[in-house]
mmCIF file of C-alpha atoms in Angstrom:
data_model
loop_
_atom_site.group_PDB
_atom_site.id
_atom_site.type_symbol
_atom_site.label_atom_id
_atom_site.label_comp_id
_atom_site.label_asym_id
_atom_site.label_seq_id
_atom_site.Cartn_x
_atom_site.Cartn_y
_atom_site.Cartn_z
ATOM 1 C CA MET D 1 175.139 -94.625 -76.316
ATOM 2 C CA ALA D 2 175.953 -98.003 -77.835
ATOM 3 C CA LYS D 3 175.248 -98.586 -81.502
ATOM 4 C CA LYS D 4 171.916 -100.333 -81.964
ATOM 5 C CA PRO D 5 172.073 -103.871 -83.350
ATOM 6 C CA VAL D 6 170.600 -104.538 -86.772
ATOM 7 C CA TYR D 7 169.194 -108.051 -87.006
ATOM 8 C CA LYS D 8 168.862 -109.744 -90.392
ATOM 9 C CA GLN D 9 168.213 -113.411 -89.651
ATOM 10 C CA PHE D 10 166.810 -115.563 -86.878
ATOM 11 C CA ILE D 11 167.243 -119.286 -86.291
ATOM 12 C CA VAL D 12 164.149 -121.039 -84.929
ATOM 13 C CA LYS D 13 163.377 -124.706 -84.276
ATOM 14 C CA TRP D 14 159.870 -126.069 -84.523
ATOM 15 C CA PRO D 15 158.449 -127.548 -81.314
ATOM 16 C CA SER D 16 158.203 -131.306 -81.007
ATOM 17 C CA LYS D 17 155.153 -133.230 -79.839
ATOM 18 C CA SER D 18 157.266 -134.149 -76.822
ATOM 19 C CA LEU D 19 157.188 -130.521 -75.632
ATOM 20 C CA ILE D 20 154.462 -131.671 -73.238
ATOM 21 C CA ASP D 21 157.365 -133.221 -71.300
ATOM 22 C CA GLY D 22 159.397 -130.010 -71.245
ATOM 23 C CA ILE D 23 161.045 -128.824 -68.037
ATOM 24 C CA THR D 24 158.756 -126.636 -65.962
ATOM 25 C CA GLY D 25 158.932 -124.734 -62.724
ATOM 26 C CA HIS D 26 155.220 -123.929 -62.988
ATOM 27 C CA PRO D 27 153.220 -127.175 -63.206
ATOM 28 C CA GLU D 28 150.153 -125.243 -62.056
ATOM 29 C CA LEU D 29 149.965 -123.701 -65.553
ATOM 30 C CA GLY D 30 149.203 -127.100 -67.053
ATOM 31 C CA ILE D 31 150.614 -129.058 -69.978
ATOM 32 C CA PRO D 32 151.191 -127.267 -73.297
ATOM 33 C CA ASP D 33 148.633 -127.847 -76.026
ATOM 34 C CA TYR D 34 150.702 -128.990 -79.007
ATOM 35 C CA ASP D 35 148.346 -127.760 -81.732
ATOM 36 C CA ASN D 36 148.042 -124.338 -80.153
ATOM 37 C CA ALA D 37 151.797 -124.212 -79.598
ATOM 38 C CA MET D 38 152.266 -124.810 -83.330
ATOM 39 C CA LYS D 39 149.835 -122.016 -84.207
ATOM 40 C CA GLN D 40 151.615 -119.633 -81.851
ATOM 41 C CA PHE D 41 154.975 -120.594 -83.319
ATOM 42 C CA GLN D 42 153.758 -119.947 -86.870
ATOM 43 C CA HIS D 43 152.415 -116.547 -85.834
ATOM 44 C CA MET D 44 155.771 -115.707 -84.280
ATOM 45 C CA ILE D 45 157.578 -116.661 -87.497
ATOM 46 C CA ASP D 46 155.121 -114.621 -89.567
ATOM 47 C CA THR D 47 155.743 -111.654 -87.271
ATOM 48 C CA PHE D 48 159.504 -111.935 -87.721
ATOM 49 C CA LYS D 49 159.116 -112.109 -91.500
ATOM 50 C CA SER D 50 156.857 -109.047 -91.472
ATOM 51 C CA LEU D 51 159.778 -107.189 -89.883
ATOM 52 C CA ASP D 52 162.065 -108.148 -92.797
ATOM 53 C CA ILE D 53 163.841 -110.908 -90.904
ATOM 54 C CA LYS D 54 165.057 -113.996 -92.756
ATOM 55 C CA VAL D 55 163.850 -116.938 -90.677
ATOM 56 C CA ILE D 56 165.962 -120.105 -90.716
ATOM 57 C CA GLU D 57 163.565 -122.897 -89.727
ATOM 58 C CA LEU D 58 164.895 -126.136 -88.237
ATOM 59 C CA LYS D 59 162.906 -129.354 -87.912
ATOM 60 C CA ALA D 60 161.562 -130.541 -84.577
ATOM 61 C CA ALA D 61 163.615 -132.981 -82.496
ATOM 62 C CA GLU D 62 161.327 -135.349 -80.607
ATOM 63 C CA GLU D 63 164.124 -136.619 -78.364
ATOM 64 C CA TYR D 64 164.565 -133.134 -76.877
ATOM 65 C CA PRO D 65 161.269 -131.724 -75.495
ATOM 66 C CA ASP D 66 162.774 -128.267 -74.858
ATOM 67 C CA SER D 67 164.740 -127.962 -78.097
ATOM 68 C CA CYS D 68 162.475 -125.265 -79.548
ATOM 69 C CA PHE D 69 164.231 -122.928 -77.096
ATOM 70 C CA VAL D 70 167.204 -122.459 -79.412
ATOM 71 C CA GLU D 71 168.552 -119.443 -77.555
ATOM 72 C CA ASP D 72 170.025 -121.630 -74.818
ATOM 73 C CA PRO D 73 172.518 -123.897 -76.656
ATOM 74 C CA VAL D 74 174.199 -121.162 -78.712
ATOM 75 C CA VAL D 75 175.155 -117.497 -78.372
ATOM 76 C CA ILE D 76 176.035 -115.555 -81.509
ATOM 77 C CA ILE D 77 178.239 -112.480 -81.391
ATOM 78 C CA PRO D 78 176.919 -110.852 -84.604
ATOM 79 C CA GLY D 79 179.572 -110.433 -87.262
ATOM 80 C CA GLU D 80 182.164 -112.184 -85.100
ATOM 81 C CA LEU D 81 181.595 -115.751 -83.922
ATOM 82 C CA ALA D 82 179.280 -118.325 -82.376
ATOM 83 C CA ILE D 83 179.625 -119.927 -78.949
ATOM 84 C CA LEU D 84 178.140 -123.368 -78.205
ATOM 85 C CA THR D 85 177.194 -123.055 -74.561
ATOM 86 C CA ASN D 86 177.116 -126.518 -72.927
ATOM 87 C CA PRO D 87 173.567 -126.147 -71.507
ATOM 88 C CA GLY D 88 173.118 -126.493 -67.765
ATOM 89 C CA ALA D 89 170.182 -128.939 -67.678
ATOM 90 C CA SER D 90 171.344 -132.509 -68.342
ATOM 91 C CA SER D 91 168.245 -133.311 -70.407
ATOM 92 C CA ARG D 92 169.062 -130.371 -72.697
ATOM 93 C CA ASN D 93 172.830 -130.665 -72.991
ATOM 94 C CA GLY D 94 172.707 -132.562 -76.272
ATOM 95 C CA GLU D 95 170.810 -129.711 -77.935
ATOM 96 C CA LYS D 96 174.110 -127.994 -78.710
ATOM 97 C CA ASN D 97 174.923 -130.858 -81.074
ATOM 98 C CA LEU D 98 171.621 -130.320 -82.894
ATOM 99 C CA MET D 99 172.522 -126.682 -83.510
ATOM 100 C CA LEU D 100 176.075 -127.241 -84.713
ATOM 101 C CA PRO D 101 175.345 -128.196 -88.362
ATOM 102 C CA THR D 102 173.326 -125.005 -88.836
ATOM 103 C CA ILE D 103 175.942 -122.854 -87.113
ATOM 104 C CA LYS D 104 178.608 -124.316 -89.416
ATOM 105 C CA LYS D 105 176.679 -122.969 -92.412
ATOM 106 C CA TYR D 106 177.218 -119.418 -91.173
ATOM 107 C CA PHE D 107 180.535 -119.593 -89.308
ATOM 108 C CA SER D 108 183.870 -121.188 -90.190
ATOM 109 C CA GLU D 109 185.440 -123.646 -87.737
ATOM 110 C CA ASP D 110 187.790 -120.997 -86.324
ATOM 111 C CA LYS D 111 184.778 -118.784 -85.568
ATOM 112 C CA ILE D 112 182.941 -121.434 -83.549
ATOM 113 C CA LYS D 113 183.892 -121.582 -79.872
ATOM 114 C CA TYR D 114 182.782 -123.911 -77.101
ATOM 115 C CA ILE D 115 182.019 -123.633 -73.401
ATOM 116 C CA LYS D 116 183.554 -126.759 -71.901
ATOM 117 C CA ALA D 117 182.922 -128.751 -68.721
ATOM 118 C CA PRO D 118 183.039 -128.064 -65.836
ATOM 119 C CA GLY D 119 181.577 -124.873 -67.283
ATOM 120 C CA PHE D 120 177.891 -124.874 -68.220
ATOM 121 C CA MET D 121 175.777 -122.067 -69.616
ATOM 122 C CA ASP D 122 172.347 -121.304 -71.070
ATOM 123 C CA GLY D 123 172.039 -118.537 -73.635
ATOM 124 C CA GLY D 124 169.013 -117.284 -71.723
ATOM 125 C CA ASP D 125 171.490 -115.941 -69.182
ATOM 126 C CA VAL D 126 173.363 -113.834 -71.750
ATOM 127 C CA LEU D 127 172.148 -110.247 -72.184
ATOM 128 C CA PRO D 128 174.145 -108.175 -74.695
ATOM 129 C CA ILE D 129 173.966 -104.398 -74.378
ATOM 130 C CA GLY D 130 176.329 -102.720 -76.791
ATOM 131 C CA ASP D 131 179.786 -104.182 -76.219
ATOM 132 C CA THR D 132 178.924 -105.390 -72.708
ATOM 133 C CA TYR D 133 177.607 -108.872 -72.018
ATOM 134 C CA TYR D 134 175.696 -109.166 -68.764
ATOM 135 C CA ILE D 135 175.654 -112.852 -67.859
ATOM 136 C CA GLY D 136 173.463 -114.402 -65.211
ATOM 137 C CA ASN D 137 175.156 -116.628 -62.661
ATOM 138 C CA SER D 138 172.173 -118.926 -62.224
ATOM 139 C CA ALA D 139 171.292 -122.566 -61.663
ATOM 140 C CA ARG D 140 171.893 -123.013 -65.408
ATOM 141 C CA THR D 141 175.095 -120.941 -65.802
ATOM 142 C CA ASN D 142 178.124 -121.190 -63.510
ATOM 143 C CA MET D 143 181.076 -118.857 -62.971
ATOM 144 C CA GLU D 144 183.449 -121.227 -64.764
ATOM 145 C CA ALA D 145 181.398 -120.818 -67.950
ATOM 146 C CA ILE D 146 181.245 -117.052 -67.485
ATOM 147 C CA LYS D 147 185.051 -116.942 -67.228
ATOM 148 C CA GLN D 148 185.369 -119.046 -70.391
ATOM 149 C CA PHE D 149 182.918 -116.760 -72.196
ATOM 150 C CA GLU D 150 184.901 -113.708 -71.119
ATOM 151 C CA ALA D 151 188.143 -115.240 -72.418
ATOM 152 C CA ILE D 152 186.457 -115.778 -75.795
ATOM 153 C CA VAL D 153 184.940 -112.307 -76.217
ATOM 154 C CA LYS D 154 187.508 -110.075 -74.500
ATOM 155 C CA PRO D 155 189.836 -110.089 -77.558
ATOM 156 C CA LEU D 156 186.849 -108.751 -79.539
ATOM 157 C CA GLY D 157 186.649 -105.711 -77.281
ATOM 158 C CA LYS D 158 183.685 -107.044 -75.325
ATOM 159 C CA LYS D 159 183.208 -106.693 -71.573
ATOM 160 C CA VAL D 160 181.545 -109.300 -69.358
ATOM 161 C CA VAL D 161 179.605 -108.440 -66.193
ATOM 162 C CA PRO D 162 178.335 -111.364 -64.052
ATOM 163 C CA ILE D 163 174.898 -110.860 -62.479
ATOM 164 C CA PRO D 164 173.653 -113.078 -59.616
ATOM 165 C CA VAL D 165 170.305 -114.738 -60.431
ATOM 166 C CA THR D 166 168.312 -116.169 -57.534
ATOM 167 C CA GLU D 167 164.615 -115.536 -58.281
ATOM 168 C CA PHE D 168 164.458 -116.547 -61.929
ATOM 169 C CA LEU D 169 165.421 -119.407 -64.223
ATOM 170 C CA HIS D 170 167.584 -117.147 -66.400
ATOM 171 C CA LEU D 171 168.760 -113.547 -66.401
ATOM 172 C CA LYS D 172 166.449 -112.768 -69.324
ATOM 173 C CA THR D 173 163.496 -114.269 -67.469
ATOM 174 C CA GLY D 174 163.695 -111.106 -65.383
ATOM 175 C CA THR D 175 165.177 -108.447 -67.674
ATOM 176 C CA THR D 176 165.527 -107.539 -71.356
ATOM 177 C CA TYR D 177 166.974 -104.518 -73.151
ATOM 178 C CA ILE D 178 165.067 -102.576 -75.810
ATOM 179 C CA GLU D 179 167.746 -100.035 -76.804
ATOM 180 C CA ASN D 180 167.442 -96.258 -76.223
ATOM 181 C CA ASN D 181 168.887 -96.952 -72.746
ATOM 182 C CA ASN D 182 165.626 -98.657 -71.724
ATOM 183 C CA LEU D 183 165.850 -101.833 -69.659
ATOM 184 C CA LEU D 184 162.792 -103.834 -68.662
ATOM 185 C CA VAL D 185 163.239 -105.319 -65.195
ATOM 186 C CA THR D 186 161.175 -107.190 -62.660
ATOM 187 C CA GLY D 187 161.736 -108.825 -59.280
ATOM 188 C CA GLU D 188 165.321 -108.845 -58.022
ATOM 189 C CA PHE D 189 166.675 -106.980 -61.051
ATOM 190 C CA ALA D 190 164.792 -103.809 -60.154
ATOM 191 C CA HIS D 191 167.492 -103.375 -57.492
ATOM 192 C CA THR D 192 170.575 -104.659 -59.338
ATOM 193 C CA LYS D 193 173.206 -101.918 -59.036
ATOM 194 C CA GLU D 194 174.870 -102.897 -62.311
ATOM 195 C CA PHE D 195 171.666 -101.798 -64.054
ATOM 196 C CA ASP D 196 171.410 -98.387 -62.393
ATOM 197 C CA LYS D 197 172.885 -96.671 -65.480
ATOM 198 C CA PHE D 198 169.790 -97.614 -67.487
ATOM 199 C CA ASN D 199 166.269 -96.249 -67.521
ATOM 200 C CA LYS D 200 164.552 -99.105 -65.700
ATOM 201 C CA ILE D 201 160.994 -99.929 -66.676
ATOM 202 C CA VAL D 202 159.830 -101.958 -63.685
ATOM 203 C CA ILE D 203 157.279 -104.576 -64.731
ATOM 204 C CA PRO D 204 154.764 -105.447 -61.977
ATOM 205 C CA LYS D 205 154.952 -108.908 -60.448
ATOM 206 C CA GLU D 206 151.586 -109.972 -61.834
ATOM 207 C CA GLU D 207 152.906 -109.362 -65.365
ATOM 208 C CA ASP D 208 156.526 -110.424 -64.823
ATOM 209 C CA TYR D 209 156.374 -112.819 -67.795
ATOM 210 C CA ALA D 210 156.025 -109.777 -70.065
ATOM 211 C CA VAL D 211 159.489 -108.517 -69.106
ATOM 212 C CA ASN D 212 160.864 -110.886 -71.759
ATOM 213 C CA VAL D 213 160.512 -108.954 -75.009
ATOM 214 C CA LEU D 214 162.402 -108.628 -78.286
ATOM 215 C CA TYR D 215 163.790 -105.468 -79.842
ATOM 216 C CA ILE D 216 163.852 -105.992 -83.612
ATOM 217 C CA ASN D 217 165.276 -103.067 -85.555
ATOM 218 C CA GLY D 218 163.086 -100.423 -83.937
ATOM 219 C CA THR D 219 160.046 -102.597 -83.189
ATOM 220 C CA ILE D 220 159.224 -104.102 -79.801
ATOM 221 C CA VAL D 221 157.733 -107.604 -79.919
ATOM 222 C CA MET D 222 156.102 -108.564 -76.620
ATOM 223 C CA PRO D 223 153.973 -111.397 -75.220
ATOM 224 C CA ALA D 224 150.245 -110.916 -75.804
ATOM 225 C CA ASN D 225 147.716 -110.054 -73.102
ATOM 226 C CA TYR D 226 149.817 -108.007 -70.688
ATOM 227 C CA PRO D 227 148.023 -104.643 -70.767
ATOM 228 C CA LYS D 228 149.951 -102.921 -67.970
ATOM 229 C CA THR D 229 153.282 -103.690 -69.593
ATOM 230 C CA LYS D 230 152.022 -102.641 -73.015
ATOM 231 C CA ALA D 231 150.801 -99.330 -71.590
ATOM 232 C CA MET D 232 154.232 -98.712 -70.055
ATOM 233 C CA LEU D 233 155.953 -99.442 -73.359
ATOM 234 C CA GLU D 234 153.559 -97.204 -75.281
ATOM 235 C CA LYS D 235 154.717 -94.249 -73.191
ATOM 236 C CA LEU D 236 158.288 -94.660 -74.434
ATOM 237 C CA SER D 237 159.517 -92.765 -77.479
ATOM 238 C CA GLY D 238 161.907 -93.876 -80.208
ATOM 239 C CA TYR D 239 160.151 -97.045 -81.374
ATOM 240 C CA LYS D 240 158.329 -97.766 -84.615
ATOM 241 C CA LYS D 241 155.608 -99.922 -83.097
ATOM 242 C CA ILE D 242 154.722 -102.563 -80.530
ATOM 243 C CA VAL D 243 153.628 -105.994 -81.766
ATOM 244 C CA GLU D 244 152.083 -108.694 -79.574
ATOM 245 C CA VAL D 245 152.757 -112.408 -80.019
ATOM 246 C CA ASP D 246 151.009 -115.062 -77.926
ATOM 247 C CA THR D 247 153.528 -117.439 -76.332
ATOM 248 C CA SER D 248 151.264 -118.732 -73.556
ATOM 249 C CA GLU D 249 151.859 -122.404 -74.422
ATOM 250 C CA TYR D 250 155.614 -121.903 -74.047
ATOM 251 C CA LYS D 251 155.172 -120.138 -70.723
ATOM 252 C CA LYS D 252 153.955 -123.494 -69.379
ATOM 253 C CA ILE D 253 157.458 -124.926 -69.912
ATOM 254 C CA ASP D 254 159.411 -121.898 -68.721
ATOM 255 C CA GLY D 255 159.901 -120.357 -72.167
ATOM 256 C CA GLY D 256 159.552 -116.779 -73.351
ATOM 257 C CA LEU D 257 159.909 -114.843 -76.576
ATOM 258 C CA THR D 258 163.687 -114.533 -76.545
ATOM 259 C CA CYS D 259 164.077 -118.262 -75.863
ATOM 260 C CA LEU D 260 162.522 -119.186 -79.199
ATOM 261 C CA SER D 261 165.130 -117.692 -81.540
ATOM 262 C CA VAL D 262 168.824 -117.022 -82.076
ATOM 263 C CA ARG D 263 169.296 -113.586 -83.589
ATOM 264 C CA PHE D 264 172.127 -112.269 -85.727
#
């Protein structure tokens, strides 16, 4: 079994007032409430800190409504390097430039790599499990970017496995890994053969948003108010505890828990 990651610090970026204009595939959920989004964000940060995580907080960027979703413009290979991804949505592409000054504080120039056009990628499509990186081939991440990513990480002993994504925005919109060989899946990923080696916890369609969880050094952090998913997680052994964080305002603009931080 792969060695479990130990996370020490997370990068987060405060939401802007313009998040009401964020990209959404679910307009029926309504427009985010900014004040409530701020409260939820603070609670998330407090939760991370309670788990002994150093939280690196970046200021809001009003010109980029979706820029609080810092996972998409950068992927960090812990202890190795950082990859600026060239995000797939044109309105978000400039977010990589916002992240670069912070990344340069933690990585030297030779340890910062770039996905370049015609390749485009969102970090939400990158699912690391041990030394294997499952990468969603989605509307936001093309095969050219996946090939570039593979060329960057292969010398580090990492393997890349492309996964077709048709039902979801990103790979991690439909699956996340919580160590101990446990993989949360929903929708199309319940039948993805590349995931057959894992113990699949199949999240019901009515709670599919709750498939996007964080494993933080033995603790599972999950979206609040998904009782069926929580009950399924509570049956698993090998975890310290399960903590709920409300991210309902971010759900309105296609964001989940993993989207809101870069972990290393």
